[in-house]
PDB file of C-alpha atoms in Angstrom:
ATOM      1  CA  MET A  34      59.181 -50.736  17.430  1.00  0.00           C
ATOM      2  CA  TRP A  35      57.631 -48.597  20.143  1.00  0.00           C
ATOM      3  CA  LEU A  36      57.880 -45.493  17.897  1.00  0.00           C
ATOM      4  CA  ALA A  37      56.422 -47.368  14.962  1.00  0.00           C
ATOM      5  CA  ALA A  38      53.426 -48.443  17.089  1.00  0.00           C
ATOM      6  CA  VAL A  39      52.780 -44.853  18.262  1.00  0.00           C
ATOM      7  CA  HIS A  40      53.029 -43.600  14.740  1.00  0.00           C
ATOM      8  CA  GLY A  41      50.609 -46.286  13.533  1.00  0.00           C
ATOM      9  CA  ALA A  42      48.066 -45.397  16.155  1.00  0.00           C
ATOM     10  CA  ALA A  43      48.226 -41.768  15.278  1.00  0.00           C
ATOM     11  CA  VAL A  44      47.737 -42.523  11.576  1.00  0.00           C
ATOM     12  CA  ALA A  45      44.675 -44.695  12.522  1.00  0.00           C
ATOM     13  CA  GLN A  46      43.197 -41.881  14.601  1.00  0.00           C
ATOM     14  CA  CYS A  47      43.539 -39.282  11.854  1.00  0.00           C
ATOM     15  CA  SER A  48      41.954 -41.588   9.325  1.00  0.00           C
ATOM     16  CA  SER A  49      38.948 -42.313  11.564  1.00  0.00           C
ATOM     17  CA  PRO A  50      35.708 -41.133   9.911  1.00  0.00           C
ATOM     18  CA  ARG A  51      34.716 -39.334  13.075  1.00  0.00           C
ATOM     19  CA  LEU A  52      37.762 -37.128  12.942  1.00  0.00           C
ATOM     20  CA  GLN A  53      37.811 -36.418   9.187  1.00  0.00           C
ATOM     21  CA  ARG A  54      36.850 -32.873   8.275  1.00  0.00           C
ATOM     22  CA  ALA A  55      33.426 -32.696   6.684  1.00  0.00           C
ATOM     23  CA  PRO A  56      33.274 -31.160   3.252  1.00  0.00           C
ATOM     24  CA  GLU A  57      32.334 -27.474   3.346  1.00  0.00           C
ATOM     25  CA  ARG A  58      28.892 -26.614   2.059  1.00  0.00           C
ATOM     26  CA  LYS A  59      27.730 -23.198   1.015  1.00  0.00           C
ATOM     27  CA  ARG A  60      25.060 -21.939   3.461  1.00  0.00           C
ATOM     28  CA  HIS A  61      22.248 -19.564   2.686  1.00  0.00           C
ATOM     29  CA  TYR A  62      21.286 -17.280   5.529  1.00  0.00           C
ATOM     30  CA  THR A  63      18.046 -15.487   6.184  1.00  0.00           C
ATOM     31  CA  TYR A  64      17.997 -11.723   6.748  1.00  0.00           C
ATOM     32  CA  GLN A  65      17.974 -12.130  10.545  1.00  0.00           C
ATOM     33  CA  GLN A  66      20.819 -14.666  10.459  1.00  0.00           C
ATOM     34  CA  LYS A  67      22.929 -12.287   8.412  1.00  0.00           C
ATOM     35  CA  GLU A  68      22.452  -9.540  10.996  1.00  0.00           C
ATOM     36  CA  GLU A  69      23.302 -11.901  13.894  1.00  0.00           C
ATOM     37  CA  ARG A  70      26.449 -13.097  12.096  1.00  0.00           C
ATOM     38  CA  HIS A  71      27.463  -9.509  11.569  1.00  0.00           C
ATOM     39  CA  VAL A  72      26.971  -8.507  15.184  1.00  0.00           C
ATOM     40  CA  SER A  73      29.021 -11.558  16.283  1.00  0.00           C
ATOM     41  CA  SER A  74      31.787 -10.676  13.852  1.00  0.00           C
ATOM     42  CA  SER A  75      31.807  -7.042  14.988  1.00  0.00           C
ATOM     43  CA  ARG A  76      32.141  -7.984  18.652  1.00  0.00           C
ATOM     44  CA  ARG A  77      35.100 -10.211  17.833  1.00  0.00           C
ATOM     45  CA  LYS A  78      36.810  -7.304  16.123  1.00  0.00           C
ATOM     46  CA  LYS A  79      36.158  -5.203  19.284  1.00  0.00           C
ATOM     47  CA  MET A  80      34.389  -2.423  17.406  1.00  0.00           C
ATOM     48  CA  ALA A  81      32.952   0.440  19.492  1.00  0.00           C
ATOM     49  CA  ILE A  82      29.399  -0.750  19.468  1.00  0.00           C
ATOM     50  CA  PRO A  83      27.167  -0.417  22.606  1.00  0.00           C
ATOM     51  CA  ILE A  84      26.204  -3.717  24.189  1.00  0.00           C
ATOM     52  CA  ARG A  85      22.535  -2.929  24.187  1.00  0.00           C
ATOM     53  CA  ILE A  86      21.918  -2.131  20.579  1.00  0.00           C
ATOM     54  CA  SER A  87      18.586  -2.035  18.735  1.00  0.00           C
ATOM     55  CA  PRO A  88      17.902  -4.119  15.567  1.00  0.00           C
ATOM     56  CA  LEU A  89      17.743  -0.788  13.554  1.00  0.00           C
ATOM     57  CA  CYS A  90      21.266   0.189  14.735  1.00  0.00           C
ATOM     58  CA  ARG A  91      22.574  -3.298  13.736  1.00  0.00           C
ATOM     59  CA  TRP A  92      21.244  -2.732  10.226  1.00  0.00           C
ATOM     60  CA  ALA A  93      23.022   0.577   9.990  1.00  0.00           C
ATOM     61  CA  GLY A  94      26.258  -0.911  11.424  1.00  0.00           C
ATOM     62  CA  ARG A  95      26.320  -3.664   8.798  1.00  0.00           C
ATOM     63  CA  THR A  96      26.235  -1.278   5.863  1.00  0.00           C
ATOM     64  CA  LEU A  97      28.806   1.045   7.291  1.00  0.00           C
ATOM     65  CA  SER A  98      31.245  -1.757   7.836  1.00  0.00           C
ATOM     66  CA  SER A  99      30.686  -3.192   4.378  1.00  0.00           C
ATOM     67  CA  GLN A 100      31.288   0.220   2.808  1.00  0.00           C
ATOM     68  CA  SER A 101      34.542   0.723   4.778  1.00  0.00           C
ATOM     69  CA  ALA A 102      35.752  -2.655   3.507  1.00  0.00           C
ATOM     70  CA  GLY A 103      35.592  -1.284   0.024  1.00  0.00           C
ATOM     71  CA  HIS A 104      33.488  -4.036  -1.452  1.00  0.00           C
ATOM     72  CA  ARG A 105      30.808  -1.842  -3.025  1.00  0.00           C
ATOM     73  CA  ARG A 106      30.136  -2.648  -6.689  1.00  0.00           C
ATOM     74  CA  GLU A 107      28.095  -0.497  -9.029  1.00  0.00           C
ATOM     75  CA  VAL A 108      25.659  -2.071 -11.463  1.00  0.00           C
ATOM     76  CA  SER A 109      26.650  -2.390 -15.101  1.00  0.00           C
ATOM     77  CA  LEU A 110      23.401  -1.850 -17.057  1.00  0.00           C
ATOM     78  CA  SER A 111      22.685  -2.127 -20.703  1.00  0.00           C
ATOM     79  CA  ALA A 112      21.386   0.911 -22.602  1.00  0.00           C
ATOM     80  CA  LYS A 113      18.198  -0.978 -23.448  1.00  0.00           C
ATOM     81  CA  ARG A 114      16.927  -1.322 -19.872  1.00  0.00           C
ATOM     82  CA  ARG A 115      13.202  -1.574 -19.314  1.00  0.00           C
ATOM     83  CA  PHE A 116      12.983   1.497 -16.955  1.00  0.00           C
ATOM     84  CA  ILE A 117      10.948   4.195 -18.705  1.00  0.00           C
ATOM     85  CA  CYS A 118       9.673   7.459 -17.307  1.00  0.00           C
ATOM     86  CA  THR A 119       6.255   7.983 -18.736  1.00  0.00           C
ATOM     87  CA  SER A 120       4.568  10.359 -16.343  1.00  0.00           C
ATOM     88  CA  THR A 121       5.197  13.722 -14.755  1.00  0.00           C
ATOM     89  CA  GLY A 122       1.860  13.765 -12.855  1.00  0.00           C
ATOM     90  CA  ASN A 123       0.557  11.669 -10.021  1.00  0.00           C
ATOM     91  CA  HIS A 124      -0.814   8.757 -12.099  1.00  0.00           C
ATOM     92  CA  LEU A 125       2.419   6.796 -12.376  1.00  0.00           C
ATOM     93  CA  GLN A 126       1.674   3.189 -13.484  1.00  0.00           C
ATOM     94  CA  PHE A 127       4.375   0.672 -12.722  1.00  0.00           C
ATOM     95  CA  ARG A 128       4.936  -3.048 -12.180  1.00  0.00           C
ATOM     96  CA  LEU A 129       7.745  -4.804 -10.350  1.00  0.00           C
ATOM     97  CA  ASP A 130      10.879  -5.633 -12.361  1.00  0.00           C
ATOM     98  CA  GLU A 131      11.556  -9.332 -11.959  1.00  0.00           C
ATOM     99  CA  ARG A 132      15.111  -8.821 -13.144  1.00  0.00           C
ATOM    100  CA  THR A 133      15.894  -6.908  -9.977  1.00  0.00           C
ATOM    101  CA  ALA A 134      14.197  -9.302  -7.521  1.00  0.00           C
ATOM    102  CA  HIS A 135      16.377 -11.160  -4.974  1.00  0.00           C
ATOM    103  CA  SER A 136      16.138 -14.947  -5.268  1.00  0.00           C
ATOM    104  CA  SER A 137      14.004 -15.112  -2.064  1.00  0.00           C
ATOM    105  CA  LEU A 138      11.203 -13.072  -3.664  1.00  0.00           C
ATOM    106  CA  ASP A 139       8.474 -14.357  -5.938  1.00  0.00           C
ATOM    107  CA  LEU A 140       6.319 -11.951  -7.996  1.00  0.00           C
ATOM    108  CA  PHE A 141       2.599 -12.618  -8.516  1.00  0.00           C
ATOM    109  CA  LYS A 142      -0.631 -10.940  -9.735  1.00  0.00           C
ATOM    110  CA  LYS A 143       0.979  -9.761 -12.974  1.00  0.00           C
ATOM    111  CA  ASP A 144       4.127  -8.541 -11.262  1.00  0.00           C
ATOM    112  CA  THR A 145       2.365  -6.140  -8.788  1.00  0.00           C
ATOM    113  CA  GLY A 146       2.808  -8.291  -5.732  1.00  0.00           C
ATOM    114  CA  ILE A 147       5.735  -9.855  -3.870  1.00  0.00           C
ATOM    115  CA  ILE A 148       5.835 -12.888  -1.550  1.00  0.00           C
ATOM    116  CA  TYR A 149       8.817 -13.827   0.560  1.00  0.00           C
ATOM    117  CA  ARG A 150      10.152 -17.409   0.502  1.00  0.00           C
ATOM    118  CA  MET A 151      12.310 -18.172   3.517  1.00  0.00           C
ATOM    119  CA  LEU A 152      14.413 -20.695   1.736  1.00  0.00           C
ATOM    120  CA  GLY A 153      14.233 -18.964  -1.592  1.00  0.00           C
ATOM    121  CA  LEU A 154      15.688 -20.205  -4.812  1.00  0.00           C
ATOM    122  CA  ASP A 155      19.165 -21.542  -5.248  1.00  0.00           C
ATOM    123  CA  PRO A 156      21.026 -18.470  -6.669  1.00  0.00           C
ATOM    124  CA  SER A 157      22.608 -20.803  -9.255  1.00  0.00           C
ATOM    125  CA  GLN A 158      19.098 -21.547 -10.484  1.00  0.00           C
ATOM    126  CA  VAL A 159      18.168 -17.885 -10.961  1.00  0.00           C
ATOM    127  CA  GLN A 160      18.922 -16.249 -14.253  1.00  0.00           C
ATOM    128  CA  ASP A 161      22.134 -14.223 -13.867  1.00  0.00           C
ATOM    129  CA  ASP A 162      21.394 -10.552 -14.320  1.00  0.00           C
ATOM    130  CA  PRO A 163      23.513  -7.537 -13.230  1.00  0.00           C
ATOM    131  CA  GLU A 164      20.303  -5.783 -12.143  1.00  0.00           C
ATOM    132  CA  ARG A 165      19.393  -8.420  -9.560  1.00  0.00           C
ATOM    133  CA  PHE A 166      19.917  -7.764  -5.886  1.00  0.00           C
ATOM    134  CA  ARG A 167      22.389 -10.343  -4.607  1.00  0.00           C
ATOM    135  CA  GLU A 168      22.483  -9.911  -0.855  1.00  0.00           C
ATOM    136  CA  TRP A 169      19.121  -8.508   0.270  1.00  0.00           C
ATOM    137  CA  ALA A 170      15.471  -9.288  -0.305  1.00  0.00           C
ATOM    138  CA  VAL A 171      14.799  -6.205  -2.424  1.00  0.00           C
ATOM    139  CA  VAL A 172      12.925  -5.512  -5.712  1.00  0.00           C
ATOM    140  CA  LEU A 173      12.465  -2.289  -7.701  1.00  0.00           C
ATOM    141  CA  GLY A 174       9.673  -0.924  -9.880  1.00  0.00           C
ATOM    142  CA  ASP A 175      10.030  -0.964 -13.609  1.00  0.00           C
ATOM    143  CA  LYS A 176       9.626   2.836 -14.183  1.00  0.00           C
ATOM    144  CA  THR A 177      12.054   5.646 -13.366  1.00  0.00           C
ATOM    145  CA  ILE A 178      11.024   9.062 -12.131  1.00  0.00           C
ATOM    146  CA  SER A 179      13.047  12.229 -12.774  1.00  0.00           C
ATOM    147  CA  SER A 180      10.384  14.915 -12.223  1.00  0.00           C
ATOM    148  CA  GLY A 181       6.876  15.565 -10.929  1.00  0.00           C
ATOM    149  CA  ARG A 182       4.711  14.398  -8.050  1.00  0.00           C
ATOM    150  CA  HIS A 183       3.736  10.725  -7.814  1.00  0.00           C
ATOM    151  CA  TYR A 184       1.506   8.638  -5.550  1.00  0.00           C
ATOM    152  CA  TRP A 185       0.970   4.843  -5.046  1.00  0.00           C
ATOM    153  CA  GLU A 186      -0.258   2.592  -2.313  1.00  0.00           C
ATOM    154  CA  VAL A 187       0.885  -0.726  -0.732  1.00  0.00           C
ATOM    155  CA  THR A 188      -1.184  -3.449   0.910  1.00  0.00           C
ATOM    156  CA  VAL A 189       0.758  -5.441   3.510  1.00  0.00           C
ATOM    157  CA  LYS A 190      -0.283  -9.074   4.349  1.00  0.00           C
ATOM    158  CA  LYS A 191       1.151 -11.168   7.168  1.00  0.00           C
ATOM    159  CA  SER A 192       4.425  -9.240   7.192  1.00  0.00           C
ATOM    160  CA  GLN A 193       6.246  -7.988  10.256  1.00  0.00           C
ATOM    161  CA  GLU A 194       9.316  -6.734   8.458  1.00  0.00           C
ATOM    162  CA  PHE A 195       9.320  -4.610   5.271  1.00  0.00           C
ATOM    163  CA  ARG A 196      10.503  -1.368   3.723  1.00  0.00           C
ATOM    164  CA  LEU A 197       8.716   0.878   1.187  1.00  0.00           C
ATOM    165  CA  GLY A 198       9.973   3.897  -0.679  1.00  0.00           C
ATOM    166  CA  VAL A 199      12.203   4.899  -3.554  1.00  0.00           C
ATOM    167  CA  ALA A 200      15.754   4.221  -4.717  1.00  0.00           C
ATOM    168  CA  GLU A 201      18.042   5.348  -7.504  1.00  0.00           C
ATOM    169  CA  ALA A 202      17.685   2.983 -10.424  1.00  0.00           C
ATOM    170  CA  LEU A 203      21.457   2.532 -10.469  1.00  0.00           C
ATOM    171  CA  MET A 204      21.971   1.882  -6.743  1.00  0.00           C
ATOM    172  CA  SER A 205      24.455  -0.918  -5.854  1.00  0.00           C
ATOM    173  CA  ARG A 206      22.805  -4.369  -5.957  1.00  0.00           C
ATOM    174  CA  ASP A 207      25.002  -5.377  -2.925  1.00  0.00           C
ATOM    175  CA  GLU A 208      23.325  -2.896  -0.670  1.00  0.00           C
ATOM    176  CA  CYS A 209      19.860  -2.764   0.893  1.00  0.00           C
ATOM    177  CA  VAL A 210      17.249  -0.071   0.499  1.00  0.00           C
ATOM    178  CA  GLY A 211      17.513   2.273   3.503  1.00  0.00           C
ATOM    179  CA  THR A 212      21.177   1.516   4.289  1.00  0.00           C
ATOM    180  CA  SER A 213      22.193   2.880   0.916  1.00  0.00           C
ATOM    181  CA  SER A 214      22.392   6.642   0.611  1.00  0.00           C
ATOM    182  CA  SER A 215      20.823   6.188  -2.825  1.00  0.00           C
ATOM    183  CA  SER A 216      17.519   5.143  -1.283  1.00  0.00           C
ATOM    184  CA  TRP A 217      14.768   6.657   0.970  1.00  0.00           C
ATOM    185  CA  VAL A 218      12.378   4.321   2.633  1.00  0.00           C
ATOM    186  CA  PHE A 219       9.843   3.828   5.413  1.00  0.00           C
ATOM    187  CA  GLY A 220      10.212   0.547   7.205  1.00  0.00           C
ATOM    188  CA  TYR A 221       8.412  -1.629   9.783  1.00  0.00           C
ATOM    189  CA  ALA A 222      10.103  -4.050  12.230  1.00  0.00           C
ATOM    190  CA  GLN A 223       9.817  -5.024  15.784  1.00  0.00           C
ATOM    191  CA  ARG A 224       6.252  -3.586  15.715  1.00  0.00           C
ATOM    192  CA  LYS A 225       7.628  -0.093  15.042  1.00  0.00           C
ATOM    193  CA  TRP A 226       7.823   2.227  12.014  1.00  0.00           C
ATOM    194  CA  PHE A 227      10.950   4.136  11.083  1.00  0.00           C
ATOM    195  CA  ALA A 228      12.273   6.345   8.230  1.00  0.00           C
ATOM    196  CA  MET A 229      15.651   5.406   6.838  1.00  0.00           C
ATOM    197  CA  THR A 230      18.219   6.638   4.343  1.00  0.00           C
ATOM    198  CA  GLY A 231      22.006   6.193   4.306  1.00  0.00           C
ATOM    199  CA  SER A 232      21.848   3.974   7.447  1.00  0.00           C
ATOM    200  CA  LYS A 233      20.296   6.909   9.390  1.00  0.00           C
ATOM    201  CA  VAL A 234      17.196   5.798  11.244  1.00  0.00           C
ATOM    202  CA  VAL A 235      14.436   8.034  12.556  1.00  0.00           C
ATOM    203  CA  PRO A 236      11.452   6.529  14.573  1.00  0.00           C
ATOM    204  CA  VAL A 237       8.007   7.260  13.109  1.00  0.00           C
ATOM    205  CA  THR A 238       5.382   7.277  15.823  1.00  0.00           C
ATOM    206  CA  LEU A 239       1.528   7.176  16.057  1.00  0.00           C
ATOM    207  CA  VAL A 240       1.116   4.975  13.041  1.00  0.00           C
ATOM    208  CA  GLY A 241       0.112   1.588  14.312  1.00  0.00           C
ATOM    209  CA  LYS A 242       0.036  -1.369  11.846  1.00  0.00           C
ATOM    210  CA  PRO A 243      -2.257  -0.348   8.979  1.00  0.00           C
ATOM    211  CA  ASP A 244      -2.998  -2.942   6.230  1.00  0.00           C
ATOM    212  CA  ARG A 245      -2.565  -0.357   3.521  1.00  0.00           C
ATOM    213  CA  VAL A 246      -0.430   2.793   3.324  1.00  0.00           C
ATOM    214  CA  GLY A 247       0.394   5.398   0.682  1.00  0.00           C
ATOM    215  CA  ILE A 248       3.758   6.615  -0.622  1.00  0.00           C
ATOM    216  CA  LEU A 249       3.957  10.205  -1.963  1.00  0.00           C
ATOM    217  CA  LEU A 250       7.038  11.239  -3.959  1.00  0.00           C
ATOM    218  CA  ASP A 251       7.674  14.843  -4.981  1.00  0.00           C
ATOM    219  CA  TYR A 252      10.792  14.750  -7.069  1.00  0.00           C
ATOM    220  CA  ASP A 253      10.942  18.525  -7.558  1.00  0.00           C
ATOM    221  CA  ALA A 254      10.227  19.411  -3.986  1.00  0.00           C
ATOM    222  CA  ARG A 255      12.692  16.661  -2.936  1.00  0.00           C
ATOM    223  CA  PHE A 256      10.825  14.623  -0.373  1.00  0.00           C
ATOM    224  CA  VAL A 257       9.172  11.213   0.088  1.00  0.00           C
ATOM    225  CA  GLY A 258       6.086  10.926   2.369  1.00  0.00           C
ATOM    226  CA  LEU A 259       4.361   8.127   4.197  1.00  0.00           C
ATOM    227  CA  VAL A 260       0.583   8.595   3.848  1.00  0.00           C
ATOM    228  CA  ASP A 261      -2.258   7.491   6.142  1.00  0.00           C
ATOM    229  CA  ILE A 262      -4.901   6.705   3.529  1.00  0.00           C
ATOM    230  CA  GLU A 263      -7.779   6.735   6.088  1.00  0.00           C
ATOM    231  CA  LYS A 264      -7.461  10.446   7.043  1.00  0.00           C
ATOM    232  CA  PRO A 265      -5.846  11.091   4.552  1.00  0.00           C
ATOM    233  CA  ARG A 266      -2.712  12.856   5.777  1.00  0.00           C
ATOM    234  CA  ILE A 267       1.096  12.693   5.442  1.00  0.00           C
ATOM    235  CA  ILE A 268       2.461  10.976   8.550  1.00  0.00           C
ATOM    236  CA  HIS A 269       6.149  11.622   7.958  1.00  0.00           C
ATOM    237  CA  THR A 270       8.362  13.001   5.262  1.00  0.00           C
ATOM    238  CA  LEU A 271      11.944  12.224   4.299  1.00  0.00           C
ATOM    239  CA  ALA A 272      14.002  15.021   2.786  1.00  0.00           C
ATOM    240  CA  ALA A 273      15.899  13.866  -0.274  1.00  0.00           C
ATOM    241  CA  ARG A 274      18.588  15.347  -2.477  1.00  0.00           C
ATOM    242  CA  PHE A 275      17.863  13.582  -5.723  1.00  0.00           C
ATOM    243  CA  THR A 276      20.697  13.632  -8.229  1.00  0.00           C
ATOM    244  CA  ALA A 277      19.502  10.806 -10.510  1.00  0.00           C
ATOM    245  CA  PRO A 278      16.320   9.107 -11.625  1.00  0.00           C
ATOM    246  CA  VAL A 279      14.628   7.044  -8.910  1.00  0.00           C
ATOM    247  CA  CYS A 280      12.024   4.257  -8.958  1.00  0.00           C
ATOM    248  CA  PRO A 281       9.753   2.606  -6.402  1.00  0.00           C
ATOM    249  CA  ALA A 282      11.636   0.293  -4.108  1.00  0.00           C
ATOM    250  CA  PHE A 283      10.561  -2.530  -1.755  1.00  0.00           C
ATOM    251  CA  GLY A 284      12.233  -4.761   0.806  1.00  0.00           C
ATOM    252  CA  LEU A 285      10.455  -7.740   2.289  1.00  0.00           C
ATOM    253  CA  TRP A 286      11.520 -10.369   4.857  1.00  0.00           C
ATOM    254  CA  ASP A 287       8.267 -12.209   5.573  1.00  0.00           C
ATOM    255  CA  GLY A 288       4.697 -12.338   4.344  1.00  0.00           C
ATOM    256  CA  GLU A 289       3.690 -10.421   1.170  1.00  0.00           C
ATOM    257  CA  ILE A 290       2.889  -7.005  -0.162  1.00  0.00           C
ATOM    258  CA  LEU A 291       0.805  -5.861  -3.083  1.00  0.00           C
ATOM    259  CA  THR A 292       1.315  -2.579  -4.970  1.00  0.00           C
ATOM    260  CA  HIS A 293      -1.317  -0.305  -6.315  1.00  0.00           C
ATOM    261  CA  SER A 294      -0.217   2.272  -8.883  1.00  0.00           C
ATOM    262  CA  GLY A 295      -1.975   4.589 -11.375  1.00  0.00           C
ATOM    263  CA  LEU A 296      -3.857   6.132  -8.492  1.00  0.00           C
ATOM    264  CA  GLU A 297      -4.968   9.749  -8.110  1.00  0.00           C
ATOM    265  CA  GLU A 298      -3.368  11.523  -5.140  1.00  0.00           C
ATOM    266  CA  PRO A 299      -5.821  12.050  -2.286  1.00  0.00           C
ATOM    267  CA  ASP A 300      -7.124  15.555  -1.675  1.00  0.00           C
ATOM    268  CA  GLY A 301      -5.600  17.540   1.149  1.00  0.00           C
ATOM    269  CA  LEU A 302      -2.012  16.220   0.989  1.00  0.00           C
ATOM    270  CA  LYS A 303       0.556  19.016   1.079  1.00  0.00           C
TER     271      LYS A 303
END
């Protein structure tokens, strides 16, 4: 009888609503939360990462670990994609391709602007498309470039974290622009500018926080430049070994940005 009583008490405890396991719910994390979760996971695995590590290094570390895990997937695209190269001069006209936009990004002003929504849309409510970025708040332009010199500008509003540049049209949709070796971008975070490709980060100094900057791409000379439109002058260049067509690329984690294409390149840029 004593054993039966103990067994009964144990059963009663396990069936108590307070001890029952809550059903698991899928969580959606912001960009910052993803990075914090990664750093925590990396520490648990005792990876050789310095204790005092900057946010830029954390971004690079995440991508390197994800590549080593072998989870990279290439995009399967149809032959009738909307990307079209229409210019070999510096008057490239493009819009943002909604099919590539992450679910946290909304396009506006006839697909020339992007606004970041912290909660975003439920991925299940977004039209499934192999061209859409799945993990990062990234969107690409709708024109590809395989030759020539091109220039466009970007207005930044109320954003403290963004990336601007170019990426291969076929880059993996599970990676982020800058961490992928198929992308070349200039970014702004923690009140500092940086240049980034393949997870390699180079600080860009003496820029400040302009409301509008220019991007210069010279496909044949193999570089991407960040332009001060007030001077005008090239602030910093990123050397690039292009092996495939590229398109304008943007990452955004707060605020909004507006693109301006079809512009003439300012005089004096070399």
